[in-house]
JSON list of C-alpha atoms in Angstrom, two decimals:
[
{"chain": "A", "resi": 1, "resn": "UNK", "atom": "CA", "xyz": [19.36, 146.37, 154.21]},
{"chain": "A", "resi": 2, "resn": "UNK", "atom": "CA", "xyz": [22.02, 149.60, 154.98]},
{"chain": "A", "resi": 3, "resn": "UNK", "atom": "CA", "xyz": [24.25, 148.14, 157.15]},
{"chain": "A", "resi": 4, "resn": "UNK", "atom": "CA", "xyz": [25.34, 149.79, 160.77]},
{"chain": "A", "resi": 5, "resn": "UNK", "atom": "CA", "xyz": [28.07, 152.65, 160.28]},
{"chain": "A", "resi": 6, "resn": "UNK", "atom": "CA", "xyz": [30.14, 153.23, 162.84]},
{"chain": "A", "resi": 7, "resn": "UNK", "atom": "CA", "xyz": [31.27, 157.10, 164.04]},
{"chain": "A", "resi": 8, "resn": "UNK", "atom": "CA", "xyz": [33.68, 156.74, 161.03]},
{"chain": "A", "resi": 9, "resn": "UNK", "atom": "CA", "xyz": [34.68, 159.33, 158.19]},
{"chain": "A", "resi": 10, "resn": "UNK", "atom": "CA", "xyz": [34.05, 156.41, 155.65]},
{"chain": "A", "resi": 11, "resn": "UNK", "atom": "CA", "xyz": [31.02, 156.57, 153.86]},
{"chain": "A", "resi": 12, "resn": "UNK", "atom": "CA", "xyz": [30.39, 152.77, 152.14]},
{"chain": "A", "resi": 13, "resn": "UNK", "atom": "CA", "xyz": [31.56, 153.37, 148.72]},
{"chain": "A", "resi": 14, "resn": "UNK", "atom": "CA", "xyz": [34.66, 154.60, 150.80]},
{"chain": "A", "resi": 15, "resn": "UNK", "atom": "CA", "xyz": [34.62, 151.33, 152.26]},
{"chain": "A", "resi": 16, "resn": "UNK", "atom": "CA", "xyz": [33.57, 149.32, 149.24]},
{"chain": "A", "resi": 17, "resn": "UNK", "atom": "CA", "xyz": [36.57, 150.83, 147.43]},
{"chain": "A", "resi": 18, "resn": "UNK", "atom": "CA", "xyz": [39.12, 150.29, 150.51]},
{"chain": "A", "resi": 19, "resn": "UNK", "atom": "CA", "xyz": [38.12, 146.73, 150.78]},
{"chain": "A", "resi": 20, "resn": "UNK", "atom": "CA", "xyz": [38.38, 146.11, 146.99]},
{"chain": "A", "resi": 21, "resn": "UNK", "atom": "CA", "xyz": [41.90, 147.45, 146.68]},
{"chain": "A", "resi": 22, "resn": "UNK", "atom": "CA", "xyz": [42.96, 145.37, 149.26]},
{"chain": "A", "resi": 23, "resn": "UNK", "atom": "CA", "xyz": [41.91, 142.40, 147.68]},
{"chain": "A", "resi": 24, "resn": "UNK", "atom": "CA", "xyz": [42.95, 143.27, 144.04]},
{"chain": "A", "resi": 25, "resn": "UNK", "atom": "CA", "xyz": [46.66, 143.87, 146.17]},
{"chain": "A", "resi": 26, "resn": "UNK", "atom": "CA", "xyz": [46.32, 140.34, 147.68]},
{"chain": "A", "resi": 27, "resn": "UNK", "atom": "CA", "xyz": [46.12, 139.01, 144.17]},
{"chain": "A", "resi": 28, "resn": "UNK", "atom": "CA", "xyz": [48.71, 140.77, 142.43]},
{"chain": "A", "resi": 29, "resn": "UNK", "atom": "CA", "xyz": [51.08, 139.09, 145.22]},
{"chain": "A", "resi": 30, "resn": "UNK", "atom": "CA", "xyz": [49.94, 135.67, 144.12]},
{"chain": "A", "resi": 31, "resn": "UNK", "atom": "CA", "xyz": [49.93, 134.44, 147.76]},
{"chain": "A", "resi": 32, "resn": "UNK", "atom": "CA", "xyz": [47.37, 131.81, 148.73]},
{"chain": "A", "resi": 33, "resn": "UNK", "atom": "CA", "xyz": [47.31, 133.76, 152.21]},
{"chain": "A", "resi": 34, "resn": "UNK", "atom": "CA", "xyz": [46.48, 137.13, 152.74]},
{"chain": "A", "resi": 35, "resn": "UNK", "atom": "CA", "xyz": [48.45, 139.15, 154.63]},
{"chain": "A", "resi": 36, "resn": "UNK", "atom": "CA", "xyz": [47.18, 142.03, 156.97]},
{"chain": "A", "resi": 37, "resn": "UNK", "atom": "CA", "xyz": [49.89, 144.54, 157.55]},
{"chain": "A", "resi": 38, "resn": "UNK", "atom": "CA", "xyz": [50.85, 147.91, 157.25]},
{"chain": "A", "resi": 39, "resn": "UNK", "atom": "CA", "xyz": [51.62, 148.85, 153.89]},
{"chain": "A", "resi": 40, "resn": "UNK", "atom": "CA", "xyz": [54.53, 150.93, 152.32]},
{"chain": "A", "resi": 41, "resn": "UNK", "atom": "CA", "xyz": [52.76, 153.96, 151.46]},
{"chain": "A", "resi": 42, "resn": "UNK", "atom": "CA", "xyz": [51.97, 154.37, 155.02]},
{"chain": "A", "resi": 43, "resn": "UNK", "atom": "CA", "xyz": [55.08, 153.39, 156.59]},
{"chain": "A", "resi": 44, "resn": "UNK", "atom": "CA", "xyz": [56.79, 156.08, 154.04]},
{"chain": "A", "resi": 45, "resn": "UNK", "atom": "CA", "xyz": [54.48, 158.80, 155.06]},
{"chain": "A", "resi": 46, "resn": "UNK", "atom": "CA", "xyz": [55.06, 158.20, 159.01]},
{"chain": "A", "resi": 47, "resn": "UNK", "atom": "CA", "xyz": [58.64, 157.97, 158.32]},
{"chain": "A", "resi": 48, "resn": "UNK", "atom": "CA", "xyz": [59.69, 160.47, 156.29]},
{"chain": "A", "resi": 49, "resn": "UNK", "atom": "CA", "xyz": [57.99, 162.96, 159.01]},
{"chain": "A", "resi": 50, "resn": "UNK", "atom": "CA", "xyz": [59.74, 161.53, 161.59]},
{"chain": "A", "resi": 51, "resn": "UNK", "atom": "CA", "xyz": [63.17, 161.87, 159.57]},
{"chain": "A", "resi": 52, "resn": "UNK", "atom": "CA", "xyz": [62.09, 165.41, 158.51]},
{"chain": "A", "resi": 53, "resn": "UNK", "atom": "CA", "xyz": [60.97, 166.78, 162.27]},
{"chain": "A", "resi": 54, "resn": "UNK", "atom": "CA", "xyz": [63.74, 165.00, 163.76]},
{"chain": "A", "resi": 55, "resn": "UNK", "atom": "CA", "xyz": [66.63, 165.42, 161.62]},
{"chain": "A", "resi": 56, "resn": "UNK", "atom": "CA", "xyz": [67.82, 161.60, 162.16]},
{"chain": "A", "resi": 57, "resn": "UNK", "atom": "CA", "xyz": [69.29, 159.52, 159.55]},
{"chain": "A", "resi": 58, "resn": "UNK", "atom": "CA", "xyz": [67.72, 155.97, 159.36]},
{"chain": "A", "resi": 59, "resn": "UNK", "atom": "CA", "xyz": [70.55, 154.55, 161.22]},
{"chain": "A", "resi": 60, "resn": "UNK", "atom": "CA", "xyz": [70.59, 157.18, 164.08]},
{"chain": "A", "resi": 61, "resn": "UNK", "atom": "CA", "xyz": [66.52, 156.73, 164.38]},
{"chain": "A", "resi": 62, "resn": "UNK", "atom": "CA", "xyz": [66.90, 152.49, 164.23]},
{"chain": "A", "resi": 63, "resn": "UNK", "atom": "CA", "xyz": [69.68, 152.63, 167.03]},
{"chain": "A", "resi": 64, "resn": "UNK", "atom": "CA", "xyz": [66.74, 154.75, 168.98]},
{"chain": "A", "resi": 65, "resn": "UNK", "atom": "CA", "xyz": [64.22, 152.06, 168.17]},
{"chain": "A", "resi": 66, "resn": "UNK", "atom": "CA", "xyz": [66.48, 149.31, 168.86]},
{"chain": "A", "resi": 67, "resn": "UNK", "atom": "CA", "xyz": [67.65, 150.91, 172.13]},
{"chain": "A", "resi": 68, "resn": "UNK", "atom": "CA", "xyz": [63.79, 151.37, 173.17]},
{"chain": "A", "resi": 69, "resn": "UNK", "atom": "CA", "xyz": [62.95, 147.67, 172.64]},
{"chain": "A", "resi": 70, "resn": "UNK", "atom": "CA", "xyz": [60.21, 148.39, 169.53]},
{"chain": "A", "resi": 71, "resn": "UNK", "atom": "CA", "xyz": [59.31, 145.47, 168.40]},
{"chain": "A", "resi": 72, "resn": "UNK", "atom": "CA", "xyz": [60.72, 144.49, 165.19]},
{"chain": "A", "resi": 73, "resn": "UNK", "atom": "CA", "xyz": [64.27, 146.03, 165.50]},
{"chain": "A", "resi": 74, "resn": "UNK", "atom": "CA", "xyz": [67.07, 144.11, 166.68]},
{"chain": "A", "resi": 75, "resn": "UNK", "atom": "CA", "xyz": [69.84, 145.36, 164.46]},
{"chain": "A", "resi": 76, "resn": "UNK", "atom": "CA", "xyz": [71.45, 149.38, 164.61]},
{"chain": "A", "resi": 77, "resn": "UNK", "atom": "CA", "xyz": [72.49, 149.09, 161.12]},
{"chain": "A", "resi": 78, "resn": "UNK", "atom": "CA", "xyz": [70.03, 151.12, 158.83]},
{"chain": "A", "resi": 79, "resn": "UNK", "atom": "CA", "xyz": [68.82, 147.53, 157.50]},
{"chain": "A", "resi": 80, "resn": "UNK", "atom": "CA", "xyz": [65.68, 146.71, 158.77]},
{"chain": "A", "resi": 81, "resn": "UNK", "atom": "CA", "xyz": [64.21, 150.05, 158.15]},
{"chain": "A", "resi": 82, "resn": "UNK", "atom": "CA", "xyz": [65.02, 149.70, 154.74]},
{"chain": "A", "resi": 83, "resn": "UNK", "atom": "CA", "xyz": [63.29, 146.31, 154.16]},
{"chain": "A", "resi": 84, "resn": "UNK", "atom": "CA", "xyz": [60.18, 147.64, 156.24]},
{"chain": "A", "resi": 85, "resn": "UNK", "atom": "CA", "xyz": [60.54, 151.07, 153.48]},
{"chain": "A", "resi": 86, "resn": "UNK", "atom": "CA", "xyz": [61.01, 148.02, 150.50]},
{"chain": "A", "resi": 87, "resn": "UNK", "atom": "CA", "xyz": [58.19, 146.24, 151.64]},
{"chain": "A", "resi": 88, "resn": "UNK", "atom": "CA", "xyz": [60.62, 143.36, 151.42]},
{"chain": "A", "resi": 89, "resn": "UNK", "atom": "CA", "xyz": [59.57, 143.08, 155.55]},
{"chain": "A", "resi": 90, "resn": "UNK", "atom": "CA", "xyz": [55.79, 143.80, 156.37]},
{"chain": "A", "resi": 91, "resn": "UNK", "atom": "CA", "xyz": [55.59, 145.44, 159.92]},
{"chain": "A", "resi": 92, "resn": "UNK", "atom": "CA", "xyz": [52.44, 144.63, 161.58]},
{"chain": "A", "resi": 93, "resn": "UNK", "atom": "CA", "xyz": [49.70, 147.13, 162.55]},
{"chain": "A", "resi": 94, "resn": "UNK", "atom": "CA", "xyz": [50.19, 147.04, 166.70]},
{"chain": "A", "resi": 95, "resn": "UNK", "atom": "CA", "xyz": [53.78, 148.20, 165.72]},
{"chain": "A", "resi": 96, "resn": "UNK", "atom": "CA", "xyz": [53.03, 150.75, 163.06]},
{"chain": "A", "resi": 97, "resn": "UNK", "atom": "CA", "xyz": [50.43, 152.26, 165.71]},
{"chain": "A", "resi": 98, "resn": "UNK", "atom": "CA", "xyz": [52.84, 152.03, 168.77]},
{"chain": "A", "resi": 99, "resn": "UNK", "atom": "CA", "xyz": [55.42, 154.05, 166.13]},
{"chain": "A", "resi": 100, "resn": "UNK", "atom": "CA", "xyz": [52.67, 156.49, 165.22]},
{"chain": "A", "resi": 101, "resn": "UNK", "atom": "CA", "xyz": [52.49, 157.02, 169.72]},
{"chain": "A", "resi": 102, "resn": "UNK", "atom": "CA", "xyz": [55.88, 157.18, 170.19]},
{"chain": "A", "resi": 103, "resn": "UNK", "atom": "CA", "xyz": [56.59, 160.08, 167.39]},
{"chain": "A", "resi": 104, "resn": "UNK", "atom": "CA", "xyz": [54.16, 161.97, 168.51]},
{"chain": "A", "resi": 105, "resn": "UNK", "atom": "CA", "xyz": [54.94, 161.72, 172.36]},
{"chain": "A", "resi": 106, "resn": "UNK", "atom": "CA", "xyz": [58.82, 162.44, 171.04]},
{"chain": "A", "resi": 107, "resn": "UNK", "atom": "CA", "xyz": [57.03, 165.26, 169.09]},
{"chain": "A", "resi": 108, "resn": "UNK", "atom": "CA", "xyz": [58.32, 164.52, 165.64]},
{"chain": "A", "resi": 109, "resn": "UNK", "atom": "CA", "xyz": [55.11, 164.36, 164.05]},
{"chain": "A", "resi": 110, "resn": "UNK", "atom": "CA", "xyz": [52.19, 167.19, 164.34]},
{"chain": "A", "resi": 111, "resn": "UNK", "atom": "CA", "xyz": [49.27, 166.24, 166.22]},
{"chain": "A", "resi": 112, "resn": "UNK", "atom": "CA", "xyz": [47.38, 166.86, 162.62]},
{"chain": "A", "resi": 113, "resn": "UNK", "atom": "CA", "xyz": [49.31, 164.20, 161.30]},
{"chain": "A", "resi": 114, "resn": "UNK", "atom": "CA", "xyz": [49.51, 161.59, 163.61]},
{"chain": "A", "resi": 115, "resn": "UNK", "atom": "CA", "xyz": [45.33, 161.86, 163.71]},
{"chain": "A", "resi": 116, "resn": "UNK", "atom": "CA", "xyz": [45.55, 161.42, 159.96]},
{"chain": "A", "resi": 117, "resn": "UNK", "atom": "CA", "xyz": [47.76, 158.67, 159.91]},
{"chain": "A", "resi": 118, "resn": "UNK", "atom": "CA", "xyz": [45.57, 156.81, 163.07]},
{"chain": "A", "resi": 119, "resn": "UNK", "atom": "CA", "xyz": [42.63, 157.04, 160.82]},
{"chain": "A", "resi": 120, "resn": "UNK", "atom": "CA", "xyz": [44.56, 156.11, 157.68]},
{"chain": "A", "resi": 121, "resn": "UNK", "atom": "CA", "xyz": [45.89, 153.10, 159.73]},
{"chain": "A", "resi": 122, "resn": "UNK", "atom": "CA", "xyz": [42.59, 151.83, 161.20]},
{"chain": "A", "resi": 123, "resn": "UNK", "atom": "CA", "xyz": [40.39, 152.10, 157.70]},
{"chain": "A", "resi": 124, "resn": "UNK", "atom": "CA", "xyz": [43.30, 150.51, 156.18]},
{"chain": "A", "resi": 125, "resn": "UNK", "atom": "CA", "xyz": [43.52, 147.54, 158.66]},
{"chain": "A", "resi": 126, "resn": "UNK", "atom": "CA", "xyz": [39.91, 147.27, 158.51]},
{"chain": "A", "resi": 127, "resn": "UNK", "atom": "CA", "xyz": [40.10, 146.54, 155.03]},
{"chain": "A", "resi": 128, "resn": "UNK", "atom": "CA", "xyz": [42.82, 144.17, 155.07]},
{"chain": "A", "resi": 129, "resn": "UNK", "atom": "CA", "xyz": [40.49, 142.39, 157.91]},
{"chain": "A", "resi": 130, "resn": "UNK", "atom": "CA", "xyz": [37.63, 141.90, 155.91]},
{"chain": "A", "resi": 131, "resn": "UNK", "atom": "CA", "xyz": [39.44, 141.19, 152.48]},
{"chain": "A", "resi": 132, "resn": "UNK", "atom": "CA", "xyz": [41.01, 138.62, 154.02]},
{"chain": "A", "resi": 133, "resn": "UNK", "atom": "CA", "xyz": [37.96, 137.43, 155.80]},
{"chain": "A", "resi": 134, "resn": "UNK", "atom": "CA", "xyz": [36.99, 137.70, 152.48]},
{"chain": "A", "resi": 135, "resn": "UNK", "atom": "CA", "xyz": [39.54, 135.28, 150.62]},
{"chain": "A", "resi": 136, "resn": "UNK", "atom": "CA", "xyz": [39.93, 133.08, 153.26]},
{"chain": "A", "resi": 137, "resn": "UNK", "atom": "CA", "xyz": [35.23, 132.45, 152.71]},
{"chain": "A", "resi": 138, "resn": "UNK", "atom": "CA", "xyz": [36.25, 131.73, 148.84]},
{"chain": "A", "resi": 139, "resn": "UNK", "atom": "CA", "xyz": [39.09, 129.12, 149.72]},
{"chain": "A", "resi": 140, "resn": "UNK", "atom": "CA", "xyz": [36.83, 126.84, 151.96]},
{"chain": "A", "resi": 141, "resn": "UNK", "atom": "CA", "xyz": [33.85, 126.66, 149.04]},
{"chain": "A", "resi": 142, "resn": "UNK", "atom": "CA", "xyz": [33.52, 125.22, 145.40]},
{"chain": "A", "resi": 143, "resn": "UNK", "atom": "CA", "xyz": [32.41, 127.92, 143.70]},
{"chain": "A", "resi": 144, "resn": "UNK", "atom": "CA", "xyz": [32.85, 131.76, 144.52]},
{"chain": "A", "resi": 145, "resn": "UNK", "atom": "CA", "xyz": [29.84, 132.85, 146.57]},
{"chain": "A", "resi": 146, "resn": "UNK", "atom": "CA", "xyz": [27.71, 135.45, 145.65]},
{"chain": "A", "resi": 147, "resn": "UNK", "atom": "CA", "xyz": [29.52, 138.38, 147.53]},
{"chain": "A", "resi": 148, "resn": "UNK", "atom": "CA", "xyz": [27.23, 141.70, 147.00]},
{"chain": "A", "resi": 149, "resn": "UNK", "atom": "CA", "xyz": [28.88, 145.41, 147.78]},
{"chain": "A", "resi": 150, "resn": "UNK", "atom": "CA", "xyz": [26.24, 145.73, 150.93]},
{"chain": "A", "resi": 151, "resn": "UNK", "atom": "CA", "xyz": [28.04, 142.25, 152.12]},
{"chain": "A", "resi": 152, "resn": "UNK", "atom": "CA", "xyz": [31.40, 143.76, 151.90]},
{"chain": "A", "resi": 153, "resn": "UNK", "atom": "CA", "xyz": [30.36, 146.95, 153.43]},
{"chain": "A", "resi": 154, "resn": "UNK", "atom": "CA", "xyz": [28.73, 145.23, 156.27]},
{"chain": "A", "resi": 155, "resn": "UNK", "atom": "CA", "xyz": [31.88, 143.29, 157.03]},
{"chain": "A", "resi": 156, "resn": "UNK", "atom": "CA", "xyz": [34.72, 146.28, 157.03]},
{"chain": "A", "resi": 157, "resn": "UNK", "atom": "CA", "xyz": [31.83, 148.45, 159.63]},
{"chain": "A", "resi": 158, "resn": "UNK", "atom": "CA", "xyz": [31.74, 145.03, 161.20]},
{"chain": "A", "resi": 159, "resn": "UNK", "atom": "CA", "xyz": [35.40, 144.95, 162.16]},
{"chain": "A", "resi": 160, "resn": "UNK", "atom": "CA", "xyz": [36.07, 148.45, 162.11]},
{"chain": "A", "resi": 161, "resn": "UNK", "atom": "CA", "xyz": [33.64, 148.71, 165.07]},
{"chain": "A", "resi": 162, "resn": "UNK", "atom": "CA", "xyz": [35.77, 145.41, 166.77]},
{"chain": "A", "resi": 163, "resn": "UNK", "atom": "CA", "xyz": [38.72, 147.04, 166.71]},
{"chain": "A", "resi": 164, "resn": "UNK", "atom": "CA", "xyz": [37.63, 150.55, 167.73]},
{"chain": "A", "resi": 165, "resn": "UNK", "atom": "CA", "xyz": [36.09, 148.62, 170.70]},
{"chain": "A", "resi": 166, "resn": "UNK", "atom": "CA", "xyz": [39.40, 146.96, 171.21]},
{"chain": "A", "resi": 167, "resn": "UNK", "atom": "CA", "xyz": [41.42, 150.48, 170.97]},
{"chain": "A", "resi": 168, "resn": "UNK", "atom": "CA", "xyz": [38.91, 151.88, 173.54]},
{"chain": "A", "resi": 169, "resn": "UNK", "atom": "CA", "xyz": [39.07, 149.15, 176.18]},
{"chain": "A", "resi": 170, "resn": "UNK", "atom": "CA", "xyz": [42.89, 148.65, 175.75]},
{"chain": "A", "resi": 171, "resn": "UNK", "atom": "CA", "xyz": [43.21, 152.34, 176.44]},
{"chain": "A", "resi": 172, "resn": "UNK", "atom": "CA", "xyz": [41.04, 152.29, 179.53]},
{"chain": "A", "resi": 173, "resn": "UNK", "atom": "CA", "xyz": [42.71, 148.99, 180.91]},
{"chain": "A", "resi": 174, "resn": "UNK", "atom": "CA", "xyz": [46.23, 151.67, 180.68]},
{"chain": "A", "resi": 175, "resn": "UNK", "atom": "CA", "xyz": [44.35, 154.71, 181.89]},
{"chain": "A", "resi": 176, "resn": "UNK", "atom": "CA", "xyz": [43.74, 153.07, 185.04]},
{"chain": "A", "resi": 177, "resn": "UNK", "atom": "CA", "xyz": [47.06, 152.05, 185.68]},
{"chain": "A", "resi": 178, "resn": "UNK", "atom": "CA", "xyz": [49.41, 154.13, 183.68]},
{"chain": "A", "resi": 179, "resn": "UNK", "atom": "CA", "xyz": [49.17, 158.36, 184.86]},
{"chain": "A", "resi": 180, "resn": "UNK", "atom": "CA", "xyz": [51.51, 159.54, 181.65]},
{"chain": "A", "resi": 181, "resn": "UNK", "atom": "CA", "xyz": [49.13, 157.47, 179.61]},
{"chain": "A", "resi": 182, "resn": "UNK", "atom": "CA", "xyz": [46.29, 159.03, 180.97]},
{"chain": "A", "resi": 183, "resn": "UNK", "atom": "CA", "xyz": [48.18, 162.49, 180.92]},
{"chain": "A", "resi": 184, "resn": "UNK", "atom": "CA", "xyz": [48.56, 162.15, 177.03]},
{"chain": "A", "resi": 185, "resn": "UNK", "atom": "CA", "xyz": [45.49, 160.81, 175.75]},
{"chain": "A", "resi": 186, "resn": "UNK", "atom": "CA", "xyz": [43.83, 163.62, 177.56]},
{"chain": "A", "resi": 187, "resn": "UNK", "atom": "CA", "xyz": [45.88, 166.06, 175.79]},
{"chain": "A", "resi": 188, "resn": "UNK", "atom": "CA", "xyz": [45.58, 164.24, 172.21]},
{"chain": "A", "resi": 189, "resn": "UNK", "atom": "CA", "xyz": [41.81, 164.82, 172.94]},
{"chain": "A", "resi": 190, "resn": "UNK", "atom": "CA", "xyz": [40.73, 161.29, 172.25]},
{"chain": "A", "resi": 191, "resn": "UNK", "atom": "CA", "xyz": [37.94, 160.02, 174.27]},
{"chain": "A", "resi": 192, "resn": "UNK", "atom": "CA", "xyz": [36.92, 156.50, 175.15]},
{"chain": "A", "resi": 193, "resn": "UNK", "atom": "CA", "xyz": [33.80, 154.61, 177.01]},
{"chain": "A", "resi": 194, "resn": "UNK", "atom": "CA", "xyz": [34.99, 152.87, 179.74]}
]
């Protein structure tokens, strides 16, 4: 049975492969749980735009985070952006997205790349989702289940689809009360059901 695909750029070897990674990742840690946040790789590539549009140094940039209340930054020190570059802090994914937002409403990354990174960041969550839905099935049996690649597929459309739903109804539940929110998704050209 093909599973249901989503309006998504990711066919399901795409998917197979994402979810796959994210599990072989899991296991290199050596962590009973899985953890689902953003990784490095995409922290460095929203960063180092934001340093190279904006011209800020890390410390400069965390005083600005700290100062607007992102979650995640207490200290103006330099510090905490380092861990989160390290990966010796994970930032989670409502963070890493509100980030993505805020460059590009501060303009410091191009609307090209902040649609990049969205997509990067919601095919990657997906497959942290369902690799973890994944491990967390093979801790609660005896013996490792049969998992097939149209299983796994079917899962990371699954919650891919959730959390596009999600997106969609938490930006409608803003456009109704928030007029610069409605003001920029209109111009980012991203449309939503209501």
């Amino acid at each position: 049975m093909q599973p249901h695909i989503p309006d998504a750029d990711v066919d399901p070897d795409e998917a197979f492969q994402l979810v796959f990674r994210e599990l072989k990742r899991h296991e290199e840690t050596g962590r009973r749980n899985f953890v689902v946040r953003a990784p490095v790789d995409l922290l460095e590539y929203l960063f180092s735009a934001i340093f190279r549009k904006s011209g800020m140094s890390r410390v400069a940039l965390e005083r600005l985070l700290t100062e607007l209340g992102i979650y995640g930054f207490k200290d103006a020190d330099g510090r905490i952006l380092r861990r989160y570059l390290s990966g010796h802090t994970r930032m989670a994914w409502s963070t890493y997205q509100r980030l993505m937002l805020w460059a590009l409403t501060n303009g410091w990354i191009s609307m090209w790349a902040f649609r990049d990174l969205a997509f990067r960041s919601y095919e990657r969550e997906a497959a942290q989702l369902c690799a973890r839905k994944i491990v967390n099935t093979l801790k609660r049996r005896t013996t490792l289940p049969d998992l097939n690649k149209e299983q796994v597929v079917a899962c990371f459309y699954e919650i891919l689809l959730l959390k596009q739903r999600a997106r969609e109804q938490a930006v409608a539940t803003r456009l109704r009360t928030d007029a610069e929110t409605r003001e920029l998704v209109s111009s980012i050209g991203f449309g939503f059901s209501e």
